[in-house]
JSON list of C-alpha atoms in Angstrom, two decimals:
[
{"chain": "G", "resi": 1, "resn": "GLU", "atom": "CA", "xyz": [0.01, 5.43, 16.10]},
{"chain": "G", "resi": 2, "resn": "PRO", "atom": "CA", "xyz": [3.00, 4.96, 13.76]},
{"chain": "G", "resi": 3, "resn": "GLU", "atom": "CA", "xyz": [3.69, 7.82, 11.37]},
{"chain": "G", "resi": 4, "resn": "VAL", "atom": "CA", "xyz": [5.45, 8.41, 8.10]},
{"chain": "G", "resi": 5, "resn": "THR", "atom": "CA", "xyz": [7.94, 11.21, 8.63]},
{"chain": "G", "resi": 6, "resn": "GLN", "atom": "CA", "xyz": [9.03, 13.57, 5.86]},
{"chain": "G", "resi": 7, "resn": "THR", "atom": "CA", "xyz": [11.83, 16.12, 5.93]},
{"chain": "G", "resi": 8, "resn": "PRO", "atom": "CA", "xyz": [12.18, 18.96, 5.28]},
{"chain": "G", "resi": 9, "resn": "SER", "atom": "CA", "xyz": [8.65, 20.34, 5.54]},
{"chain": "G", "resi": 10, "resn": "HIS", "atom": "CA", "xyz": [9.51, 23.14, 3.14]},
{"chain": "G", "resi": 11, "resn": "GLN", "atom": "CA", "xyz": [12.43, 23.50, 0.76]},
{"chain": "G", "resi": 12, "resn": "VAL", "atom": "CA", "xyz": [13.26, 26.36, -1.55]},
{"chain": "G", "resi": 13, "resn": "THR", "atom": "CA", "xyz": [15.77, 25.69, -4.32]},
{"chain": "G", "resi": 14, "resn": "GLN", "atom": "CA", "xyz": [17.17, 27.42, -7.36]},
{"chain": "G", "resi": 15, "resn": "MET", "atom": "CA", "xyz": [16.16, 26.16, -10.75]},
{"chain": "G", "resi": 16, "resn": "GLY", "atom": "CA", "xyz": [18.68, 23.64, -12.02]},
{"chain": "G", "resi": 17, "resn": "GLN", "atom": "CA", "xyz": [19.75, 22.53, -8.56]},
{"chain": "G", "resi": 18, "resn": "GLU", "atom": "CA", "xyz": [19.45, 19.01, -7.23]},
{"chain": "G", "resi": 19, "resn": "VAL", "atom": "CA", "xyz": [17.12, 18.32, -4.31]},
{"chain": "G", "resi": 20, "resn": "ILE", "atom": "CA", "xyz": [16.65, 15.27, -2.13]},
{"chain": "G", "resi": 21, "resn": "LEU", "atom": "CA", "xyz": [13.40, 14.78, -0.30]},
{"chain": "G", "resi": 22, "resn": "ARG", "atom": "CA", "xyz": [13.53, 12.40, 2.63]},
{"chain": "G", "resi": 23, "resn": "CYS", "atom": "CA", "xyz": [11.00, 10.04, 4.13]},
{"chain": "G", "resi": 24, "resn": "VAL", "atom": "CA", "xyz": [11.03, 7.55, 6.96]},
{"chain": "G", "resi": 25, "resn": "PRO", "atom": "CA", "xyz": [8.26, 5.01, 6.30]},
{"chain": "G", "resi": 26, "resn": "ILE", "atom": "CA", "xyz": [6.61, 2.95, 8.99]},
{"chain": "G", "resi": 27, "resn": "SER", "atom": "CA", "xyz": [9.06, 0.25, 10.00]},
{"chain": "G", "resi": 28, "resn": "ASN", "atom": "CA", "xyz": [7.11, -2.87, 9.11]},
{"chain": "G", "resi": 29, "resn": "HIS", "atom": "CA", "xyz": [5.71, -1.54, 5.85]},
{"chain": "G", "resi": 30, "resn": "LEU", "atom": "CA", "xyz": [6.93, -3.12, 2.65]},
{"chain": "G", "resi": 31, "resn": "TYR", "atom": "CA", "xyz": [5.67, -0.83, -0.09]},
{"chain": "G", "resi": 32, "resn": "PHE", "atom": "CA", "xyz": [6.72, 2.80, -0.50]},
{"chain": "G", "resi": 33, "resn": "TYR", "atom": "CA", "xyz": [5.39, 5.56, -2.70]},
{"chain": "G", "resi": 34, "resn": "TRP", "atom": "CA", "xyz": [5.94, 9.12, -3.80]},
{"chain": "G", "resi": 35, "resn": "TYR", "atom": "CA", "xyz": [3.07, 11.32, -4.91]},
{"chain": "G", "resi": 36, "resn": "ARG", "atom": "CA", "xyz": [3.01, 14.97, -5.78]},
{"chain": "G", "resi": 37, "resn": "GLN", "atom": "CA", "xyz": [0.35, 17.65, -5.70]},
{"chain": "G", "resi": 38, "resn": "ILE", "atom": "CA", "xyz": [0.77, 20.86, -7.63]},
{"chain": "G", "resi": 39, "resn": "LEU", "atom": "CA", "xyz": [-1.07, 23.65, -5.82]},
{"chain": "G", "resi": 40, "resn": "GLY", "atom": "CA", "xyz": [-4.80, 23.47, -6.47]},
{"chain": "G", "resi": 41, "resn": "GLN", "atom": "CA", "xyz": [-4.58, 20.25, -8.45]},
{"chain": "G", "resi": 42, "resn": "LYS", "atom": "CA", "xyz": [-5.12, 16.57, -7.83]},
{"chain": "G", "resi": 43, "resn": "VAL", "atom": "CA", "xyz": [-2.66, 14.26, -6.17]},
{"chain": "G", "resi": 44, "resn": "GLU", "atom": "CA", "xyz": [-0.58, 12.42, -8.78]},
{"chain": "G", "resi": 45, "resn": "PHE", "atom": "CA", "xyz": [1.31, 9.15, -8.47]},
{"chain": "G", "resi": 46, "resn": "LEU", "atom": "CA", "xyz": [5.03, 9.28, -9.18]},
{"chain": "G", "resi": 47, "resn": "VAL", "atom": "CA", "xyz": [6.59, 5.96, -8.22]},
{"chain": "G", "resi": 48, "resn": "SER", "atom": "CA", "xyz": [6.20, 2.85, -6.10]},
{"chain": "G", "resi": 49, "resn": "PHE", "atom": "CA", "xyz": [9.05, 0.87, -4.56]},
{"chain": "G", "resi": 50, "resn": "TYR", "atom": "CA", "xyz": [9.09, -2.68, -3.28]},
{"chain": "G", "resi": 51, "resn": "ASN", "atom": "CA", "xyz": [11.85, -5.12, -2.43]},
{"chain": "G", "resi": 52, "resn": "ASN", "atom": "CA", "xyz": [14.52, -2.50, -3.13]},
{"chain": "G", "resi": 53, "resn": "GLU", "atom": "CA", "xyz": [13.42, -1.71, -6.63]},
{"chain": "G", "resi": 54, "resn": "ILE", "atom": "CA", "xyz": [10.91, 0.38, -8.50]},
{"chain": "G", "resi": 55, "resn": "SER", "atom": "CA", "xyz": [7.72, -1.62, -9.03]},
{"chain": "G", "resi": 56, "resn": "GLU", "atom": "CA", "xyz": [5.78, 0.99, -10.95]},
{"chain": "G", "resi": 57, "resn": "LYS", "atom": "CA", "xyz": [6.30, 4.54, -12.17]},
{"chain": "G", "resi": 58, "resn": "SER", "atom": "CA", "xyz": [4.20, 7.15, -13.90]},
{"chain": "G", "resi": 59, "resn": "GLU", "atom": "CA", "xyz": [4.99, 9.16, -17.01]},
{"chain": "G", "resi": 60, "resn": "ILE", "atom": "CA", "xyz": [5.88, 12.06, -14.74]},
{"chain": "G", "resi": 61, "resn": "PHE", "atom": "CA", "xyz": [8.77, 10.07, -13.25]},
{"chain": "G", "resi": 62, "resn": "ASP", "atom": "CA", "xyz": [11.34, 10.69, -15.97]},
{"chain": "G", "resi": 63, "resn": "ASP", "atom": "CA", "xyz": [15.13, 10.53, -15.91]},
{"chain": "G", "resi": 64, "resn": "GLN", "atom": "CA", "xyz": [15.29, 13.61, -13.70]},
{"chain": "G", "resi": 65, "resn": "PHE", "atom": "CA", "xyz": [13.80, 11.64, -10.83]},
{"chain": "G", "resi": 66, "resn": "SER", "atom": "CA", "xyz": [15.26, 8.78, -8.84]},
{"chain": "G", "resi": 67, "resn": "VAL", "atom": "CA", "xyz": [14.41, 6.97, -5.63]},
{"chain": "G", "resi": 68, "resn": "GLU", "atom": "CA", "xyz": [16.55, 5.13, -3.18]},
{"chain": "G", "resi": 69, "resn": "ARG", "atom": "CA", "xyz": [16.33, 3.30, 0.12]},
{"chain": "G", "resi": 70, "resn": "PRO", "atom": "CA", "xyz": [19.92, 3.84, 1.21]},
{"chain": "G", "resi": 71, "resn": "ASP", "atom": "CA", "xyz": [19.91, 2.38, 4.70]},
{"chain": "G", "resi": 72, "resn": "GLY", "atom": "CA", "xyz": [16.82, 0.24, 5.21]},
{"chain": "G", "resi": 73, "resn": "SER", "atom": "CA", "xyz": [14.88, 2.99, 6.94]},
{"chain": "G", "resi": 74, "resn": "ASN", "atom": "CA", "xyz": [15.02, 6.14, 4.83]},
{"chain": "G", "resi": 75, "resn": "PHE", "atom": "CA", "xyz": [13.31, 6.43, 1.45]},
{"chain": "G", "resi": 76, "resn": "THR", "atom": "CA", "xyz": [14.45, 9.32, -0.71]},
{"chain": "G", "resi": 77, "resn": "LEU", "atom": "CA", "xyz": [13.29, 11.08, -3.84]},
{"chain": "G", "resi": 78, "resn": "LYS", "atom": "CA", "xyz": [15.96, 12.94, -5.81]},
{"chain": "G", "resi": 79, "resn": "ILE", "atom": "CA", "xyz": [15.27, 15.50, -8.48]},
{"chain": "G", "resi": 80, "resn": "ARG", "atom": "CA", "xyz": [18.49, 16.05, -10.40]},
{"chain": "G", "resi": 81, "resn": "SER", "atom": "CA", "xyz": [17.92, 19.39, -12.08]},
{"chain": "G", "resi": 82, "resn": "THR", "atom": "CA", "xyz": [14.83, 21.13, -10.78]},
{"chain": "G", "resi": 83, "resn": "LYS", "atom": "CA", "xyz": [12.48, 23.07, -13.02]},
{"chain": "G", "resi": 84, "resn": "LEU", "atom": "CA", "xyz": [9.93, 25.68, -12.07]},
{"chain": "G", "resi": 85, "resn": "GLU", "atom": "CA", "xyz": [7.16, 23.17, -12.78]},
{"chain": "G", "resi": 86, "resn": "ASP", "atom": "CA", "xyz": [8.54, 20.82, -10.14]},
{"chain": "G", "resi": 87, "resn": "SER", "atom": "CA", "xyz": [7.19, 23.18, -7.51]},
{"chain": "G", "resi": 88, "resn": "ALA", "atom": "CA", "xyz": [4.62, 21.11, -5.64]},
{"chain": "G", "resi": 89, "resn": "MET", "atom": "CA", "xyz": [3.81, 19.30, -2.44]},
{"chain": "G", "resi": 90, "resn": "TYR", "atom": "CA", "xyz": [5.52, 15.91, -2.41]},
{"chain": "G", "resi": 91, "resn": "PHE", "atom": "CA", "xyz": [3.98, 13.16, -0.31]},
{"chain": "G", "resi": 92, "resn": "CYS", "atom": "CA", "xyz": [5.62, 9.96, 0.77]},
{"chain": "G", "resi": 93, "resn": "ALA", "atom": "CA", "xyz": [3.38, 7.01, 1.66]},
{"chain": "G", "resi": 94, "resn": "SER", "atom": "CA", "xyz": [3.94, 3.47, 2.84]},
{"chain": "G", "resi": 95, "resn": "ARG", "atom": "CA", "xyz": [1.74, 0.46, 3.32]},
{"chain": "G", "resi": 96, "resn": "PHE", "atom": "CA", "xyz": [1.72, -3.08, 4.64]},
{"chain": "G", "resi": 97, "resn": "ARG", "atom": "CA", "xyz": [-1.76, -4.37, 3.91]},
{"chain": "G", "resi": 98, "resn": "PRO", "atom": "CA", "xyz": [-3.36, -3.94, 0.46]},
{"chain": "G", "resi": 99, "resn": "TYR", "atom": "CA", "xyz": [-5.36, -0.94, 1.57]},
{"chain": "G", "resi": 100, "resn": "GLY", "atom": "CA", "xyz": [-3.41, 0.43, 4.53]},
{"chain": "G", "resi": 101, "resn": "TYR", "atom": "CA", "xyz": [-1.71, 3.47, 3.04]},
{"chain": "G", "resi": 102, "resn": "THR", "atom": "CA", "xyz": [-0.22, 5.96, 5.47]},
{"chain": "G", "resi": 103, "resn": "PHE", "atom": "CA", "xyz": [0.84, 9.33, 4.12]},
{"chain": "G", "resi": 104, "resn": "GLY", "atom": "CA", "xyz": [3.45, 11.67, 5.49]},
{"chain": "G", "resi": 105, "resn": "SER", "atom": "CA", "xyz": [2.80, 15.35, 6.08]},
{"chain": "G", "resi": 106, "resn": "GLY", "atom": "CA", "xyz": [4.48, 16.30, 2.82]},
{"chain": "G", "resi": 107, "resn": "THR", "atom": "CA", "xyz": [7.39, 18.43, 1.69]},
{"chain": "G", "resi": 108, "resn": "ARG", "atom": "CA", "xyz": [6.53, 21.70, 0.00]},
{"chain": "G", "resi": 109, "resn": "LEU", "atom": "CA", "xyz": [9.10, 22.23, -2.76]},
{"chain": "G", "resi": 110, "resn": "THR", "atom": "CA", "xyz": [9.44, 25.70, -4.21]},
{"chain": "G", "resi": 111, "resn": "VAL", "atom": "CA", "xyz": [11.69, 26.15, -7.23]},
{"chain": "G", "resi": 112, "resn": "VAL", "atom": "CA", "xyz": [12.70, 29.75, -7.91]},
{"chain": "N", "resi": 1, "resn": "ALA", "atom": "CA", "xyz": [-6.24, 3.23, -17.35]},
{"chain": "N", "resi": 2, "resn": "GLN", "atom": "CA", "xyz": [-8.51, 3.93, -14.47]},
{"chain": "N", "resi": 3, "resn": "THR", "atom": "CA", "xyz": [-9.95, 7.39, -13.98]},
{"chain": "N", "resi": 4, "resn": "VAL", "atom": "CA", "xyz": [-11.69, 8.99, -11.01]},
{"chain": "N", "resi": 5, "resn": "THR", "atom": "CA", "xyz": [-14.03, 11.95, -11.39]},
{"chain": "N", "resi": 6, "resn": "GLN", "atom": "CA", "xyz": [-15.36, 14.27, -8.72]},
{"chain": "N", "resi": 7, "resn": "SER", "atom": "CA", "xyz": [-17.84, 16.57, -10.39]},
{"chain": "N", "resi": 8, "resn": "GLN", "atom": "CA", "xyz": [-18.33, 18.93, -7.43]},
{"chain": "N", "resi": 9, "resn": "PRO", "atom": "CA", "xyz": [-15.33, 21.28, -7.05]},
{"chain": "N", "resi": 10, "resn": "GLU", "atom": "CA", "xyz": [-16.97, 22.90, -4.02]},
{"chain": "N", "resi": 11, "resn": "MET", "atom": "CA", "xyz": [-19.72, 22.01, -1.57]},
{"chain": "N", "resi": 12, "resn": "SER", "atom": "CA", "xyz": [-21.01, 23.68, 1.56]},
{"chain": "N", "resi": 13, "resn": "VAL", "atom": "CA", "xyz": [-23.08, 22.46, 4.47]},
{"chain": "N", "resi": 14, "resn": "GLN", "atom": "CA", "xyz": [-24.51, 23.90, 7.65]},
{"chain": "N", "resi": 15, "resn": "GLU", "atom": "CA", "xyz": [-23.07, 22.62, 10.89]},
{"chain": "N", "resi": 16, "resn": "ALA", "atom": "CA", "xyz": [-25.01, 19.54, 12.13]},
{"chain": "N", "resi": 17, "resn": "GLU", "atom": "CA", "xyz": [-26.51, 18.92, 8.67]},
{"chain": "N", "resi": 18, "resn": "THR", "atom": "CA", "xyz": [-25.73, 16.11, 6.24]},
{"chain": "N", "resi": 19, "resn": "VAL", "atom": "CA", "xyz": [-23.81, 16.44, 3.01]},
{"chain": "N", "resi": 20, "resn": "THR", "atom": "CA", "xyz": [-23.01, 13.98, 0.23]},
{"chain": "N", "resi": 21, "resn": "LEU", "atom": "CA", "xyz": [-19.91, 14.20, -1.94]},
{"chain": "N", "resi": 22, "resn": "SER", "atom": "CA", "xyz": [-20.00, 12.45, -5.32]},
{"chain": "N", "resi": 23, "resn": "CYS", "atom": "CA", "xyz": [-17.38, 10.31, -7.00]},
{"chain": "N", "resi": 24, "resn": "THR", "atom": "CA", "xyz": [-17.49, 8.20, -10.14]},
{"chain": "N", "resi": 25, "resn": "TYR", "atom": "CA", "xyz": [-14.77, 6.04, -11.57]},
{"chain": "N", "resi": 26, "resn": "ASP", "atom": "CA", "xyz": [-14.03, 4.13, -14.70]},
{"chain": "N", "resi": 27, "resn": "THR", "atom": "CA", "xyz": [-12.43, 0.70, -14.69]},
{"chain": "N", "resi": 28, "resn": "SER", "atom": "CA", "xyz": [-12.63, -2.62, -16.46]},
{"chain": "N", "resi": 29, "resn": "GLU", "atom": "CA", "xyz": [-11.51, -4.49, -13.36]},
{"chain": "N", "resi": 30, "resn": "SER", "atom": "CA", "xyz": [-13.81, -6.35, -11.04]},
{"chain": "N", "resi": 31, "resn": "ASP", "atom": "CA", "xyz": [-11.67, -6.27, -7.91]},
{"chain": "N", "resi": 32, "resn": "TYR", "atom": "CA", "xyz": [-10.42, -3.01, -6.47]},
{"chain": "N", "resi": 33, "resn": "TYR", "atom": "CA", "xyz": [-10.45, -0.70, -3.48]},
{"chain": "N", "resi": 34, "resn": "LEU", "atom": "CA", "xyz": [-11.99, 2.74, -3.14]},
{"chain": "N", "resi": 35, "resn": "PHE", "atom": "CA", "xyz": [-11.04, 5.39, -0.62]},
{"chain": "N", "resi": 36, "resn": "TRP", "atom": "CA", "xyz": [-12.00, 8.81, 0.60]},
{"chain": "N", "resi": 37, "resn": "TYR", "atom": "CA", "xyz": [-9.19, 10.99, 1.89]},
{"chain": "N", "resi": 38, "resn": "LYS", "atom": "CA", "xyz": [-9.49, 14.27, 3.74]},
{"chain": "N", "resi": 39, "resn": "GLN", "atom": "CA", "xyz": [-6.92, 17.02, 3.24]},
{"chain": "N", "resi": 40, "resn": "PRO", "atom": "CA", "xyz": [-7.23, 19.89, 5.74]},
{"chain": "N", "resi": 41, "resn": "PRO", "atom": "CA", "xyz": [-5.33, 23.17, 5.27]},
{"chain": "N", "resi": 42, "resn": "SER", "atom": "CA", "xyz": [-2.24, 21.50, 6.75]},
{"chain": "N", "resi": 43, "resn": "ARG", "atom": "CA", "xyz": [-2.31, 19.38, 3.54]},
{"chain": "N", "resi": 44, "resn": "GLN", "atom": "CA", "xyz": [-1.86, 16.11, 5.39]},
{"chain": "N", "resi": 45, "resn": "MET", "atom": "CA", "xyz": [-3.69, 13.26, 3.63]},
{"chain": "N", "resi": 46, "resn": "ILE", "atom": "CA", "xyz": [-5.96, 11.52, 6.13]},
{"chain": "N", "resi": 47, "resn": "LEU", "atom": "CA", "xyz": [-7.89, 8.35, 5.35]},
{"chain": "N", "resi": 48, "resn": "VAL", "atom": "CA", "xyz": [-11.58, 8.79, 6.03]},
{"chain": "N", "resi": 49, "resn": "ILE", "atom": "CA", "xyz": [-13.04, 5.52, 4.82]},
{"chain": "N", "resi": 50, "resn": "ARG", "atom": "CA", "xyz": [-12.37, 2.66, 2.44]},
{"chain": "N", "resi": 51, "resn": "GLN", "atom": "CA", "xyz": [-14.46, 0.13, 0.54]},
{"chain": "N", "resi": 52, "resn": "GLU", "atom": "CA", "xyz": [-13.48, -3.21, -0.93]},
{"chain": "N", "resi": 53, "resn": "ALA", "atom": "CA", "xyz": [-15.27, -3.77, -4.23]},
{"chain": "N", "resi": 54, "resn": "TYR", "atom": "CA", "xyz": [-16.10, -7.40, -3.43]},
{"chain": "N", "resi": 55, "resn": "LYS", "atom": "CA", "xyz": [-18.10, -6.32, -0.38]},
{"chain": "N", "resi": 56, "resn": "GLN", "atom": "CA", "xyz": [-21.70, -5.46, -1.06]},
{"chain": "N", "resi": 57, "resn": "GLN", "atom": "CA", "xyz": [-22.19, -3.81, 2.31]},
{"chain": "N", "resi": 58, "resn": "ASN", "atom": "CA", "xyz": [-21.45, -0.10, 2.37]},
{"chain": "N", "resi": 59, "resn": "ALA", "atom": "CA", "xyz": [-18.61, 0.94, 4.68]},
{"chain": "N", "resi": 60, "resn": "THR", "atom": "CA", "xyz": [-19.33, 3.11, 7.70]},
{"chain": "N", "resi": 61, "resn": "GLU", "atom": "CA", "xyz": [-17.00, 4.94, 10.07]},
{"chain": "N", "resi": 62, "resn": "ASN", "atom": "CA", "xyz": [-18.86, 6.88, 12.74]},
{"chain": "N", "resi": 63, "resn": "ARG", "atom": "CA", "xyz": [-20.42, 9.91, 10.99]},
{"chain": "N", "resi": 64, "resn": "PHE", "atom": "CA", "xyz": [-18.98, 8.92, 7.60]},
{"chain": "N", "resi": 65, "resn": "SER", "atom": "CA", "xyz": [-20.61, 6.41, 5.30]},
{"chain": "N", "resi": 66, "resn": "VAL", "atom": "CA", "xyz": [-20.45, 5.55, 1.64]},
{"chain": "N", "resi": 67, "resn": "ASN", "atom": "CA", "xyz": [-22.95, 4.61, -1.01]},
{"chain": "N", "resi": 68, "resn": "PHE", "atom": "CA", "xyz": [-21.10, 2.16, -3.23]},
{"chain": "N", "resi": 69, "resn": "GLN", "atom": "CA", "xyz": [-22.89, 1.34, -6.47]},
{"chain": "N", "resi": 70, "resn": "LYS", "atom": "CA", "xyz": [-20.60, -1.06, -8.31]},
{"chain": "N", "resi": 71, "resn": "ALA", "atom": "CA", "xyz": [-22.65, -1.37, -11.48]},
{"chain": "N", "resi": 72, "resn": "ALA", "atom": "CA", "xyz": [-22.93, 2.38, -11.79]},
{"chain": "N", "resi": 73, "resn": "LYS", "atom": "CA", "xyz": [-19.27, 2.84, -10.76]},
{"chain": "N", "resi": 74, "resn": "SER", "atom": "CA", "xyz": [-20.28, 5.37, -8.18]},
{"chain": "N", "resi": 75, "resn": "PHE", "atom": "CA", "xyz": [-18.82, 5.89, -4.71]},
{"chain": "N", "resi": 76, "resn": "SER", "atom": "CA", "xyz": [-20.32, 8.79, -2.77]},
{"chain": "N", "resi": 77, "resn": "LEU", "atom": "CA", "xyz": [-19.41, 9.92, 0.73]},
{"chain": "N", "resi": 78, "resn": "LYS", "atom": "CA", "xyz": [-22.06, 10.98, 3.21]},
{"chain": "N", "resi": 79, "resn": "ILE", "atom": "CA", "xyz": [-21.07, 13.07, 6.21]},
{"chain": "N", "resi": 80, "resn": "SER", "atom": "CA", "xyz": [-23.73, 13.20, 8.89]},
{"chain": "N", "resi": 81, "resn": "ASP", "atom": "CA", "xyz": [-23.95, 15.77, 11.69]},
{"chain": "N", "resi": 82, "resn": "SER", "atom": "CA", "xyz": [-21.29, 17.90, 9.99]},
{"chain": "N", "resi": 83, "resn": "GLN", "atom": "CA", "xyz": [-18.77, 19.58, 12.24]},
{"chain": "N", "resi": 84, "resn": "LEU", "atom": "CA", "xyz": [-16.55, 22.60, 11.69]},
{"chain": "N", "resi": 85, "resn": "GLY", "atom": "CA", "xyz": [-13.55, 20.28, 11.75]},
{"chain": "N", "resi": 86, "resn": "ASP", "atom": "CA", "xyz": [-14.89, 18.47, 8.70]},
{"chain": "N", "resi": 87, "resn": "ALA", "atom": "CA", "xyz": [-14.03, 21.47, 6.52]},
{"chain": "N", "resi": 88, "resn": "ALA", "atom": "CA", "xyz": [-11.34, 20.29, 4.13]},
{"chain": "N", "resi": 89, "resn": "MET", "atom": "CA", "xyz": [-10.61, 19.10, 0.61]},
{"chain": "N", "resi": 90, "resn": "TYR", "atom": "CA", "xyz": [-11.92, 15.59, 0.07]},
{"chain": "N", "resi": 91, "resn": "PHE", "atom": "CA", "xyz": [-10.37, 13.26, -2.48]},
{"chain": "N", "resi": 92, "resn": "CYS", "atom": "CA", "xyz": [-11.83, 10.05, -3.83]},
{"chain": "N", "resi": 93, "resn": "ALA", "atom": "CA", "xyz": [-9.22, 7.45, -4.80]},
{"chain": "N", "resi": 94, "resn": "TYR", "atom": "CA", "xyz": [-9.09, 4.10, -6.59]},
{"chain": "N", "resi": 95, "resn": "ARG", "atom": "CA", "xyz": [-6.66, 1.25, -6.27]},
{"chain": "N", "resi": 96, "resn": "SER", "atom": "CA", "xyz": [-6.54, -1.91, -8.33]},
{"chain": "N", "resi": 97, "resn": "ALA", "atom": "CA", "xyz": [-6.48, -5.12, -6.31]},
{"chain": "N", "resi": 98, "resn": "GLY", "atom": "CA", "xyz": [-4.33, -6.81, -8.93]},
{"chain": "N", "resi": 99, "resn": "ALA", "atom": "CA", "xyz": [-0.74, -7.61, -8.11]},
{"chain": "N", "resi": 100, "resn": "SER", "atom": "CA", "xyz": [0.57, -5.50, -10.96]},
{"chain": "N", "resi": 101, "resn": "GLY", "atom": "CA", "xyz": [-0.59, -2.17, -9.68]},
{"chain": "N", "resi": 102, "resn": "SER", "atom": "CA", "xyz": [-0.88, -0.65, -6.28]},
{"chain": "N", "resi": 103, "resn": "ARG", "atom": "CA", "xyz": [-0.90, 3.03, -7.10]},
{"chain": "N", "resi": 104, "resn": "LEU", "atom": "CA", "xyz": [-3.73, 5.22, -5.91]},
{"chain": "N", "resi": 105, "resn": "THR", "atom": "CA", "xyz": [-5.53, 7.20, -8.61]},
{"chain": "N", "resi": 106, "resn": "PHE", "atom": "CA", "xyz": [-7.13, 10.33, -7.21]},
{"chain": "N", "resi": 107, "resn": "GLY", "atom": "CA", "xyz": [-10.02, 12.48, -8.31]},
{"chain": "N", "resi": 108, "resn": "GLU", "atom": "CA", "xyz": [-9.81, 16.25, -8.60]},
{"chain": "N", "resi": 109, "resn": "GLY", "atom": "CA", "xyz": [-11.13, 16.84, -5.11]},
{"chain": "N", "resi": 110, "resn": "THR", "atom": "CA", "xyz": [-14.13, 18.56, -3.54]},
{"chain": "N", "resi": 111, "resn": "GLN", "atom": "CA", "xyz": [-13.60, 21.53, -1.23]},
{"chain": "N", "resi": 112, "resn": "LEU", "atom": "CA", "xyz": [-16.07, 21.24, 1.64]},
{"chain": "N", "resi": 113, "resn": "THR", "atom": "CA", "xyz": [-17.03, 24.32, 3.65]},
{"chain": "N", "resi": 114, "resn": "VAL", "atom": "CA", "xyz": [-18.93, 23.91, 6.91]},
{"chain": "N", "resi": 115, "resn": "ASN", "atom": "CA", "xyz": [-20.91, 26.97, 7.93]},
{"chain": "N", "resi": 116, "resn": "PRO", "atom": "CA", "xyz": [-21.62, 27.62, 11.63]}
]
């Protein structure tokens, strides 16, 4: 069964540094998403991406965040200047049908 | 904005028994999708079951079934013949069927323990 692949699985970064989280969605999917889950809390929507542009974003997704689909296969989330509170599990998801979301295994980001 | 509430932070069940996890949601929309996701310790998000709001029939997937009460805005998950591998965090999620929004809105989660 096709999978959404996320790399790295765990990243540790210094506060103030830039990080890029990478995702390879399923090839025929058209919609792409980033969610995050702070430890012990609910999963929160960050941003959705369709037709090479952001289609929706949450209040969490401020100017420190950006997304890109640089080469037609990868889908990246960049955090420009990380804060301690950015420490979380970040999930990429993609879908083709209205309800067919597939999630990746997540990237655990630790900001120290 | 839509909200999803799971009022049971933790539940436990004996192996082979049945357990029901509760979920309520708030929306003014008439067309939407509801989901249950399982998150084991690996933290992967795994789809358990989904329900389209326009369908009156409750969805079933093997040992998993839902009780969808649209008027009451309730969407509970029943796990029959519970197995040790069912132990996980379970999240209820909502998605608008409208073209403007396709985000999933999650509840707080219910941690399910299965006792041997």
